[in-house]
PDB file of C-alpha atoms and ligand atoms in Angstrom:
ATOM      1  CA  MET A   1      -3.523  22.489   7.404  1.00  0.00           C
ATOM      2  CA  ALA A   2      -1.312  21.154   4.675  1.00  0.00           C
ATOM      3  CA  THR A   3      -3.248  18.240   3.239  1.00  0.00           C
ATOM      4  CA  SER A   4      -2.192  18.707  -0.363  1.00  0.00           C
ATOM      5  CA  HIS A   5      -0.102  16.068  -2.113  1.00  0.00           C
ATOM      6  CA  PRO A   6       0.345  13.756   0.870  1.00  0.00           C
ATOM      7  CA  VAL A   7       2.458  10.640   0.999  1.00  0.00           C
ATOM      8  CA  LEU A   8      -0.067   7.848   0.563  1.00  0.00           C
ATOM      9  CA  VAL A   9       0.933   4.846   2.672  1.00  0.00           C
ATOM     10  CA  PHE A  10      -1.043   1.733   1.788  1.00  0.00           C
ATOM     11  CA  ASP A  11      -1.696  -1.605   3.463  1.00  0.00           C
ATOM     12  CA  SER A  12      -4.562  -4.044   3.921  1.00  0.00           C
ATOM     13  CA  GLY A  13      -4.715  -3.106   7.592  1.00  0.00           C
ATOM     14  CA  ILE A  14      -2.526  -1.600  10.285  1.00  0.00           C
ATOM     15  CA  GLY A  15       0.657  -3.444   9.186  1.00  0.00           C
ATOM     16  CA  GLY A  16       1.983  -0.395   7.388  1.00  0.00           C
ATOM     17  CA  LEU A  17       2.328   1.329  10.763  1.00  0.00           C
ATOM     18  CA  SER A  18       5.585  -0.600  11.109  1.00  0.00           C
ATOM     19  CA  VAL A  19       6.849   1.357   8.099  1.00  0.00           C
ATOM     20  CA  LEU A  20       5.222   4.609   9.147  1.00  0.00           C
ATOM     21  CA  SER A  21       7.547   5.353  12.066  1.00  0.00           C
ATOM     22  CA  ALA A  22      10.650   5.149   9.849  1.00  0.00           C
ATOM     23  CA  LEU A  23       8.870   7.154   7.158  1.00  0.00           C
ATOM     24  CA  ARG A  24       7.891   9.927   9.553  1.00  0.00           C
ATOM     25  CA  LYS A  25      11.505  10.196  10.649  1.00  0.00           C
ATOM     26  CA  SER A  26      12.804  10.449   7.093  1.00  0.00           C
ATOM     27  CA  LEU A  27       9.970  12.715   5.867  1.00  0.00           C
ATOM     28  CA  PRO A  28       8.985  14.672   8.991  1.00  0.00           C
ATOM     29  CA  GLU A  29       7.469  17.513   6.992  1.00  0.00           C
ATOM     30  CA  ALA A  30       5.241  15.338   4.795  1.00  0.00           C
ATOM     31  CA  PRO A  31       1.506  14.994   5.441  1.00  0.00           C
ATOM     32  CA  ILE A  32       0.641  11.301   5.539  1.00  0.00           C
ATOM     33  CA  LEU A  33      -2.518   9.691   4.286  1.00  0.00           C
ATOM     34  CA  TYR A  34      -2.389   6.167   5.671  1.00  0.00           C
ATOM     35  CA  VAL A  35      -4.874   3.900   3.895  1.00  0.00           C
ATOM     36  CA  ALA A  36      -5.987   0.636   5.490  1.00  0.00           C
ATOM     37  CA  ASP A  37      -7.948  -1.432   2.985  1.00  0.00           C
ATOM     38  CA  ASN A  38     -10.047  -3.111   5.645  1.00  0.00           C
ATOM     39  CA  GLY A  39     -12.646  -3.726   2.933  1.00  0.00           C
ATOM     40  CA  GLY A  40     -10.196  -6.177   1.340  1.00  0.00           C
ATOM     41  CA  PHE A  41      -8.462  -7.444   4.494  1.00  0.00           C
ATOM     42  CA  PRO A  42      -6.782  -9.905   4.759  1.00  0.00           C
ATOM     43  CA  TYR A  43      -4.698  -9.985   1.590  1.00  0.00           C
ATOM     44  CA  GLY A  44      -2.499 -12.904   2.597  1.00  0.00           C
ATOM     45  CA  THR A  45      -5.164 -15.561   2.100  1.00  0.00           C
ATOM     46  CA  LYS A  46      -6.350 -14.189  -1.241  1.00  0.00           C
ATOM     47  CA  SER A  47      -5.354 -15.362  -4.721  1.00  0.00           C
ATOM     48  CA  GLU A  48      -2.863 -13.581  -6.958  1.00  0.00           C
ATOM     49  CA  ALA A  49      -5.722 -12.671  -9.328  1.00  0.00           C
ATOM     50  CA  GLU A  50      -7.751 -11.054  -6.552  1.00  0.00           C
ATOM     51  CA  ILE A  51      -4.811  -8.935  -5.336  1.00  0.00           C
ATOM     52  CA  ALA A  52      -3.662  -8.035  -8.849  1.00  0.00           C
ATOM     53  CA  THR A  53      -7.167  -6.795  -9.667  1.00  0.00           C
ATOM     54  CA  ARG A  54      -8.109  -5.096  -6.426  1.00  0.00           C
ATOM     55  CA  VAL A  55      -4.942  -3.214  -5.505  1.00  0.00           C
ATOM     56  CA  PRO A  56      -4.239  -1.263  -8.737  1.00  0.00           C
ATOM     57  CA  ALA A  57      -7.941  -0.373  -9.134  1.00  0.00           C
ATOM     58  CA  LEU A  58      -8.266   0.867  -5.554  1.00  0.00           C
ATOM     59  CA  LEU A  59      -4.984   2.767  -5.671  1.00  0.00           C
ATOM     60  CA  GLY A  60      -6.102   4.368  -8.938  1.00  0.00           C
ATOM     61  CA  ARG A  61      -9.245   5.706  -7.227  1.00  0.00           C
ATOM     62  CA  LEU A  62      -7.277   6.893  -4.209  1.00  0.00           C
ATOM     63  CA  VAL A  63      -4.672   8.675  -6.321  1.00  0.00           C
ATOM     64  CA  GLU A  64      -7.357  10.397  -8.355  1.00  0.00           C
ATOM     65  CA  ARG A  65      -9.125  11.534  -5.217  1.00  0.00           C
ATOM     66  CA  TYR A  66      -6.225  12.555  -2.967  1.00  0.00           C
ATOM     67  CA  ASP A  67      -3.543  13.451  -5.508  1.00  0.00           C
ATOM     68  CA  PRO A  68      -0.566  12.201  -3.470  1.00  0.00           C
ATOM     69  CA  ALA A  69       3.012  13.163  -4.301  1.00  0.00           C
ATOM     70  CA  LEU A  70       4.311   9.713  -3.514  1.00  0.00           C
ATOM     71  CA  LEU A  71       2.869   6.271  -2.969  1.00  0.00           C
ATOM     72  CA  VAL A  72       4.324   3.802  -0.472  1.00  0.00           C
ATOM     73  CA  ILE A  73       2.884   0.299  -0.674  1.00  0.00           C
ATOM     74  CA  ALA A  74       3.625  -0.765   2.893  1.00  0.00           C
ATOM     75  CA  CYS A  75       2.517  -4.317   2.269  1.00  0.00           C
ATOM     76  CA  ASN A  76       4.640  -7.238   1.095  1.00  0.00           C
ATOM     77  CA  THR A  77       1.682  -9.158  -0.302  1.00  0.00           C
ATOM     78  CA  ALA A  78       0.442  -6.280  -2.456  1.00  0.00           C
ATOM     79  CA  SER A  79       3.985  -5.364  -3.527  1.00  0.00           C
ATOM     80  CA  THR A  80       5.213  -8.820  -4.490  1.00  0.00           C
ATOM     81  CA  ILE A  81       2.057  -9.423  -6.547  1.00  0.00           C
ATOM     82  CA  ALA A  82       0.795  -6.090  -7.853  1.00  0.00           C
ATOM     83  CA  LEU A  83       3.724  -3.638  -7.946  1.00  0.00           C
ATOM     84  CA  PRO A  84       4.366  -3.839 -11.719  1.00  0.00           C
ATOM     85  CA  PHE A  85       0.649  -3.290 -12.444  1.00  0.00           C
ATOM     86  CA  VAL A  86       0.471  -0.331 -10.068  1.00  0.00           C
ATOM     87  CA  ARG A  87       3.610   1.236 -11.548  1.00  0.00           C
ATOM     88  CA  SER A  88       2.392   0.938 -15.102  1.00  0.00           C
ATOM     89  CA  ALA A  89      -1.082   2.280 -14.272  1.00  0.00           C
ATOM     90  CA  LEU A  90      -0.123   5.287 -12.137  1.00  0.00           C
ATOM     91  CA  GLN A  91       1.905   8.358 -12.972  1.00  0.00           C
ATOM     92  CA  LEU A  92       3.661   8.923  -9.659  1.00  0.00           C
ATOM     93  CA  PRO A  93       6.711   7.563  -7.837  1.00  0.00           C
ATOM     94  CA  VAL A  94       5.902   4.310  -6.060  1.00  0.00           C
ATOM     95  CA  VAL A  95       7.923   2.668  -3.290  1.00  0.00           C
ATOM     96  CA  GLY A  96       7.180  -1.000  -2.731  1.00  0.00           C
ATOM     97  CA  THR A  97       7.960  -3.368   0.127  1.00  0.00           C
ATOM     98  CA  VAL A  98       9.972  -6.483  -0.571  1.00  0.00           C
ATOM     99  CA  PRO A  99      11.181  -9.158   1.849  1.00  0.00           C
ATOM    100  CA  ALA A 100      14.524  -8.121   3.380  1.00  0.00           C
ATOM    101  CA  ILE A 101      16.308 -11.252   2.124  1.00  0.00           C
ATOM    102  CA  LYS A 102      19.372  -9.353   0.912  1.00  0.00           C
ATOM    103  CA  PRO A 103      20.289  -7.834   4.309  1.00  0.00           C
ATOM    104  CA  ALA A 104      19.364 -11.107   6.030  1.00  0.00           C
ATOM    105  CA  ALA A 105      21.845 -13.041   3.899  1.00  0.00           C
ATOM    106  CA  LYS A 106      24.556 -10.543   4.831  1.00  0.00           C
ATOM    107  CA  LEU A 107      23.770 -10.817   8.543  1.00  0.00           C
ATOM    108  CA  SER A 108      23.381 -14.576   8.808  1.00  0.00           C
ATOM    109  CA  LYS A 109      26.328 -16.475  10.231  1.00  0.00           C
ATOM    110  CA  SER A 110      24.746 -19.899   9.926  1.00  0.00           C
ATOM    111  CA  HIS A 111      23.664 -19.199   6.322  1.00  0.00           C
ATOM    112  CA  VAL A 112      20.222 -20.466   7.140  1.00  0.00           C
ATOM    113  CA  ILE A 113      17.578 -17.729   7.104  1.00  0.00           C
ATOM    114  CA  GLY A 114      13.874 -17.831   7.814  1.00  0.00           C
ATOM    115  CA  VAL A 115      11.231 -15.851   5.931  1.00  0.00           C
ATOM    116  CA  LEU A 116       7.955 -15.290   7.760  1.00  0.00           C
ATOM    117  CA  GLY A 117       5.292 -13.760   5.539  1.00  0.00           C
ATOM    118  CA  THR A 118       1.727 -14.229   4.462  1.00  0.00           C
ATOM    119  CA  GLU A 119       0.848 -17.403   2.551  1.00  0.00           C
ATOM    120  CA  ALA A 120       0.449 -15.308  -0.600  1.00  0.00           C
ATOM    121  CA  THR A 121       3.848 -13.612  -0.244  1.00  0.00           C
ATOM    122  CA  ILE A 122       5.953 -16.659   0.474  1.00  0.00           C
ATOM    123  CA  ARG A 123       4.760 -18.507  -2.642  1.00  0.00           C
ATOM    124  CA  GLN A 124       5.701 -15.631  -4.992  1.00  0.00           C
ATOM    125  CA  PRO A 125       8.375 -16.193  -7.672  1.00  0.00           C
ATOM    126  CA  TYR A 126       9.637 -12.784  -6.533  1.00  0.00           C
ATOM    127  CA  VAL A 127      10.860 -14.470  -3.343  1.00  0.00           C
ATOM    128  CA  ASP A 128      12.631 -17.164  -5.407  1.00  0.00           C
ATOM    129  CA  HIS A 129      14.370 -14.445  -7.419  1.00  0.00           C
ATOM    130  CA  LEU A 130      15.459 -12.530  -4.315  1.00  0.00           C
ATOM    131  CA  SER A 131      16.814 -15.732  -2.779  1.00  0.00           C
ATOM    132  CA  GLU A 132      18.697 -16.713  -5.943  1.00  0.00           C
ATOM    133  CA  GLU A 133      20.123 -13.239  -6.481  1.00  0.00           C
ATOM    134  CA  PHE A 134      21.020 -12.197  -2.938  1.00  0.00           C
ATOM    135  CA  ALA A 135      21.113 -15.337  -0.806  1.00  0.00           C
ATOM    136  CA  SER A 136      22.574 -17.994  -3.076  1.00  0.00           C
ATOM    137  CA  ASP A 137      24.971 -19.027  -0.300  1.00  0.00           C
ATOM    138  CA  CYS A 138      22.094 -19.474   2.177  1.00  0.00           C
ATOM    139  CA  LYS A 139      19.306 -21.914   2.743  1.00  0.00           C
ATOM    140  CA  VAL A 140      16.086 -19.885   2.749  1.00  0.00           C
ATOM    141  CA  ILE A 141      13.228 -21.448   4.719  1.00  0.00           C
ATOM    142  CA  ARG A 142       9.765 -19.911   4.315  1.00  0.00           C
ATOM    143  CA  GLN A 143       6.674 -20.031   6.478  1.00  0.00           C
ATOM    144  CA  GLY A 144       3.297 -18.398   5.896  1.00  0.00           C
ATOM    145  CA  SER A 145       1.203 -17.175   8.790  1.00  0.00           C
ATOM    146  CA  ALA A 146      -2.245 -15.635   8.654  1.00  0.00           C
ATOM    147  CA  ASN A 147      -2.534 -15.930  12.438  1.00  0.00           C
ATOM    148  CA  LEU A 148       0.291 -13.464  13.091  1.00  0.00           C
ATOM    149  CA  VAL A 149      -1.568 -10.879  10.979  1.00  0.00           C
ATOM    150  CA  THR A 150      -4.670 -11.370  13.121  1.00  0.00           C
ATOM    151  CA  LEU A 151      -2.591 -11.193  16.313  1.00  0.00           C
ATOM    152  CA  ALA A 152      -0.988  -7.904  15.229  1.00  0.00           C
ATOM    153  CA  GLU A 153      -4.384  -6.354  14.458  1.00  0.00           C
ATOM    154  CA  ALA A 154      -5.692  -7.537  17.850  1.00  0.00           C
ATOM    155  CA  LYS A 155      -2.674  -6.075  19.640  1.00  0.00           C
ATOM    156  CA  LEU A 156      -3.326  -2.624  18.158  1.00  0.00           C
ATOM    157  CA  ARG A 157      -6.949  -2.875  19.306  1.00  0.00           C
ATOM    158  CA  GLY A 158      -5.589  -3.398  22.801  1.00  0.00           C
ATOM    159  CA  GLU A 159      -6.533  -7.081  23.090  1.00  0.00           C
ATOM    160  CA  LYS A 160      -4.293  -9.307  25.191  1.00  0.00           C
ATOM    161  CA  SER A 161      -3.121 -12.469  23.426  1.00  0.00           C
ATOM    162  CA  ASN A 162      -1.582 -15.602  24.760  1.00  0.00           C
ATOM    163  CA  LEU A 163       2.160 -15.871  24.004  1.00  0.00           C
ATOM    164  CA  ALA A 164       1.602 -19.560  23.220  1.00  0.00           C
ATOM    165  CA  LEU A 165      -0.091 -18.461  19.999  1.00  0.00           C
ATOM    166  CA  TYR A 166       3.099 -16.688  18.903  1.00  0.00           C
ATOM    167  CA  GLN A 167       5.151 -19.689  19.945  1.00  0.00           C
ATOM    168  CA  GLN A 168       3.036 -21.918  17.725  1.00  0.00           C
ATOM    169  CA  GLU A 169       3.566 -19.696  14.675  1.00  0.00           C
ATOM    170  CA  LEU A 170       7.326 -19.356  15.181  1.00  0.00           C
ATOM    171  CA  ASN A 171       7.707 -23.093  15.784  1.00  0.00           C
ATOM    172  CA  ARG A 172       6.155 -23.831  12.397  1.00  0.00           C
ATOM    173  CA  LEU A 173       9.171 -22.067  10.867  1.00  0.00           C
ATOM    174  CA  LEU A 174      11.860 -23.345  13.207  1.00  0.00           C
ATOM    175  CA  GLU A 175      10.674 -26.955  13.094  1.00  0.00           C
ATOM    176  CA  GLN A 176      11.114 -27.259   9.341  1.00  0.00           C
ATOM    177  CA  PRO A 177      14.132 -29.294   8.140  1.00  0.00           C
ATOM    178  CA  GLU A 178      17.304 -27.297   8.965  1.00  0.00           C
ATOM    179  CA  GLY A 179      15.105 -24.753  10.777  1.00  0.00           C
ATOM    180  CA  GLY A 180      17.127 -25.376  13.917  1.00  0.00           C
ATOM    181  CA  GLN A 181      20.024 -23.503  12.309  1.00  0.00           C
ATOM    182  CA  ILE A 182      18.104 -20.345  11.449  1.00  0.00           C
ATOM    183  CA  ASP A 183      19.769 -17.276  12.997  1.00  0.00           C
ATOM    184  CA  VAL A 184      18.052 -14.455  11.079  1.00  0.00           C
ATOM    185  CA  VAL A 185      14.308 -14.211  10.443  1.00  0.00           C
ATOM    186  CA  VAL A 186      12.968 -11.866   7.774  1.00  0.00           C
ATOM    187  CA  LEU A 187       9.650 -10.372   8.812  1.00  0.00           C
ATOM    188  CA  ALA A 188       8.205 -10.358   5.298  1.00  0.00           C
ATOM    189  CA  CYS A 189       4.796  -9.015   6.251  1.00  0.00           C
ATOM    190  CA  THR A 190       4.491  -5.459   7.530  1.00  0.00           C
ATOM    191  CA  HIS A 191       2.184  -6.619  10.317  1.00  0.00           C
ATOM    192  CA  PHE A 192       4.911  -8.747  11.887  1.00  0.00           C
ATOM    193  CA  PRO A 193       7.325  -6.065  13.188  1.00  0.00           C
ATOM    194  CA  LEU A 194       4.371  -4.863  15.286  1.00  0.00           C
ATOM    195  CA  VAL A 195       4.612  -8.161  17.210  1.00  0.00           C
ATOM    196  CA  LYS A 196       8.396  -8.472  17.136  1.00  0.00           C
ATOM    197  CA  GLU A 197       8.593  -8.186  20.922  1.00  0.00           C
ATOM    198  CA  GLU A 198       6.302 -11.175  21.316  1.00  0.00           C
ATOM    199  CA  LEU A 199       8.255 -13.198  18.741  1.00  0.00           C
ATOM    200  CA  GLU A 200      11.505 -12.377  20.513  1.00  0.00           C
ATOM    201  CA  ALA A 201       9.959 -13.397  23.810  1.00  0.00           C
ATOM    202  CA  VAL A 202       9.025 -16.863  22.560  1.00  0.00           C
ATOM    203  CA  ALA A 203      12.184 -17.510  20.505  1.00  0.00           C
ATOM    204  CA  PRO A 204      13.977 -20.614  21.866  1.00  0.00           C
ATOM    205  CA  ARG A 205      17.364 -18.956  21.218  1.00  0.00           C
ATOM    206  CA  PRO A 206      18.474 -15.446  20.235  1.00  0.00           C
ATOM    207  CA  LEU A 207      17.165 -14.792  16.730  1.00  0.00           C
ATOM    208  CA  LEU A 208      17.628 -11.625  14.731  1.00  0.00           C
ATOM    209  CA  PHE A 209      14.271 -10.418  13.337  1.00  0.00           C
ATOM    210  CA  ILE A 210      14.650  -7.927  10.517  1.00  0.00           C
ATOM    211  CA  ASP A 211      12.369  -5.980   8.182  1.00  0.00           C
ATOM    212  CA  GLY A 212      12.705  -3.509   5.333  1.00  0.00           C
ATOM    213  CA  SER A 213      11.214  -0.351   6.845  1.00  0.00           C
ATOM    214  CA  GLU A 214      14.461   1.671   7.015  1.00  0.00           C
ATOM    215  CA  GLY A 215      15.209   1.019   3.334  1.00  0.00           C
ATOM    216  CA  ILE A 216      11.677   2.039   2.349  1.00  0.00           C
ATOM    217  CA  ALA A 217      11.984   5.274   4.323  1.00  0.00           C
ATOM    218  CA  ARG A 218      15.334   6.102   2.681  1.00  0.00           C
ATOM    219  CA  ARG A 219      13.938   5.414  -0.778  1.00  0.00           C
ATOM    220  CA  ALA A 220      10.886   7.620  -0.075  1.00  0.00           C
ATOM    221  CA  ARG A 221      13.150  10.501   1.046  1.00  0.00           C
ATOM    222  CA  TYR A 222      15.249  10.132  -2.089  1.00  0.00           C
ATOM    223  CA  LEU A 223      12.189  10.181  -4.376  1.00  0.00           C
ATOM    224  CA  ALA A 224      10.649  13.156  -2.544  1.00  0.00           C
ATOM    225  CA  ASP A 225      13.882  15.156  -2.868  1.00  0.00           C
ATOM    226  CA  ASP A 226      14.161  14.199  -6.503  1.00  0.00           C
ATOM    227  CA  LEU A 227      10.599  15.390  -7.166  1.00  0.00           C
ATOM    228  CA  ALA A 228      11.198  18.638  -5.286  1.00  0.00           C
ATOM    229  CA  SER A 229      14.372  19.383  -7.216  1.00  0.00           C
ATOM    230  CA  LYS A 230      12.560  18.792 -10.512  1.00  0.00           C
ATOM    231  CA  CYS A 231      10.028  21.440  -9.407  1.00  0.00           C
ATOM    232  CA  GLU A 232      12.914  23.649  -8.172  1.00  0.00           C
ATOM    233  CA  LEU A 233      11.593  23.468  -4.609  1.00  0.00           C
ATOM    234  CA  LYS A 234      13.497  22.929  -1.371  1.00  0.00           C
ATOM    235  CA  SER A 235      10.802  20.597  -0.139  1.00  0.00           C
ATOM    236  CA  LEU A 236       7.490  19.413  -1.540  1.00  0.00           C
ATOM    237  CA  TRP A 237       5.868  20.213   1.779  1.00  0.00           C
ATOM    238  CA  PRO A 238       6.876  23.641   3.110  1.00  0.00           C
ATOM    239  CA  LEU A 239       5.340  23.858   6.586  1.00  0.00           C
ATOM    240  CA  ASN A 240       3.858  27.121   7.818  1.00  0.00           C
ATOM    241  CA  GLU A 241       4.574  28.414  11.336  1.00  0.00           C
ATOM    242  CA  ASN A 242       1.505  26.771  12.974  1.00  0.00           C
ATOM    243  CA  GLU A 243       2.269  23.401  11.501  1.00  0.00           C
ATOM    244  CA  LYS A 244       5.933  23.218  12.385  1.00  0.00           C
ATOM    245  CA  ASN A 245       6.760  19.541  12.726  1.00  0.00           C
ATOM    246  CA  GLN A 246       3.077  18.676  12.793  1.00  0.00           C
ATOM    247  CA  PRO A 247       1.709  17.881   9.402  1.00  0.00           C
ATOM    248  CA  ASN A 248      -1.864  16.651   9.254  1.00  0.00           C
ATOM    249  CA  ASN A 249      -1.710  12.862   9.191  1.00  0.00           C
ATOM    250  CA  LYS A 250      -4.845  10.847   8.553  1.00  0.00           C
ATOM    251  CA  LEU A 251      -5.904   7.229   8.655  1.00  0.00           C
ATOM    252  CA  LEU A 252      -8.395   6.325   5.947  1.00  0.00           C
ATOM    253  CA  TYR A 253     -10.442   3.126   5.992  1.00  0.00           C
ATOM    254  CA  THR A 254     -11.949   1.737   2.806  1.00  0.00           C
ATOM    255  CA  ALA A 255     -14.942   0.214   4.656  1.00  0.00           C
ATOM    256  CA  PRO A 256     -16.906   1.077   7.803  1.00  0.00           C
ATOM    257  CA  THR A 257     -15.473  -0.306  11.036  1.00  0.00           C
ATOM    258  CA  GLU A 258     -15.862   0.189  14.760  1.00  0.00           C
ATOM    259  CA  ILE A 259     -13.147   2.445  16.212  1.00  0.00           C
ATOM    260  CA  LEU A 260     -12.264   1.652  19.810  1.00  0.00           C
ATOM    261  CA  GLY A 261     -10.794   4.215  22.212  1.00  0.00           C
ATOM    262  CA  CYS A 262      -7.688   2.127  22.832  1.00  0.00           C
ATOM    263  CA  PHE A 263      -7.047   1.767  19.111  1.00  0.00           C
ATOM    264  CA  LYS A 264      -7.423   5.541  18.677  1.00  0.00           C
ATOM    265  CA  GLU A 265      -4.796   6.066  21.368  1.00  0.00           C
ATOM    266  CA  ASN A 266      -2.429   3.596  19.707  1.00  0.00           C
ATOM    267  CA  ILE A 267      -2.616   5.198  16.290  1.00  0.00           C
ATOM    268  CA  LYS A 268      -2.323   8.678  17.805  1.00  0.00           C
ATOM    269  CA  LYS A 269       1.042   7.561  19.166  1.00  0.00           C
ATOM    270  CA  GLN A 270       1.959   6.802  15.548  1.00  0.00           C
ATOM    271  CA  GLY A 271       1.109  10.381  14.581  1.00  0.00           C
ATOM    272  CA  LEU A 272      -2.256   9.665  12.946  1.00  0.00           C
ATOM    273  CA  ASN A 273      -4.621  12.234  14.399  1.00  0.00           C
ATOM    274  CA  GLU A 274      -7.754  11.866  12.299  1.00  0.00           C
ATOM    275  CA  ILE A 275      -9.754   8.862  11.064  1.00  0.00           C
ATOM    276  CA  VAL A 276     -11.742   9.144   7.835  1.00  0.00           C
ATOM    277  CA  PHE A 277     -13.651   6.738   5.584  1.00  0.00           C
ATOM    278  CA  LEU A 278     -13.619   6.345   1.826  1.00  0.00           C
TER     279      LEU A 278
HETATM  280  N1  DGL B 301       0.578  -6.372   5.874  1.00  0.00           N
HETATM  281  C1  DGL B 301       0.457  -7.175   4.736  1.00  0.00           C
HETATM  282  C2  DGL B 301       1.787  -7.672   4.209  1.00  0.00           C
HETATM  283  O1  DGL B 301       2.783  -7.040   4.404  1.00  0.00           O
HETATM  284  C3  DGL B 301      -0.688  -8.114   4.527  1.00  0.00           C
HETATM  285  C4  DGL B 301      -1.431  -8.736   5.656  1.00  0.00           C
HETATM  286  C5  DGL B 301      -2.738  -9.353   5.181  1.00  0.00           C
HETATM  287  O2  DGL B 301      -3.632  -8.589   4.837  1.00  0.00           O
HETATM  288  O3  DGL B 301      -2.812 -10.598   5.113  1.00  0.00           O
HETATM  289  O4  DGL B 301       1.875  -8.670   3.556  1.00  0.00           O
END
């Protein structure tokens, strides 16, 4: 099976799965190595220094070991803090994840947008810059939530959660001054689109929840084509007959963890057919 030069998709946990579906559509022929850094999970409650040290070092080891063609950091927290360090340390194209503030500003009619991310993401100067550059005509209201990350992980494990818990998290955003006018909510943590249905269900009025996965997938396709053309190839990942439309996609954990049957089923639906450990 074609395991050489995969697309390495990276997150602290299963949040990057919300990017994976768009990626698999834009790069159907690419083998995926999805890395969940459960050894460092959660990122959102860690300090900038911890993330800026851990992420580039770990990615360096992973790149050396698995020799990916492309790296997708499917994590807002890691991207908004560590992207420049990763880019300068590694010699491969890197796609990062940034809060979708630009499209949100275009879509908002009330010009009041919400940004739901991890505590670490929402306090980044990167978010200030995005707001100043792309949403200067909007009021941008931010809310951090570690609980939504936990709820998304639990959902993938098949655990049932009370909708009231989602309500509580969304209310913390909507009850801020001017929060009542929010019409678009940026899901600025890759875990959150996995619980979008629940957030929509508890929203007191129709809210548009958006994320950046489509843009990431388009950028990854562009970089893969660019790399292929530099090597004078049609694609970086020519599939043989047996593999047609079925590259070997793996989920790699950085630390031991219990794998439940229900979880296995859920990630199989996302095209990840093997679980390995670092
Ligand atoms: N999925 C991650 C993000 O996009 C981080 C979640 C966490 O580990 O706290 O920010």
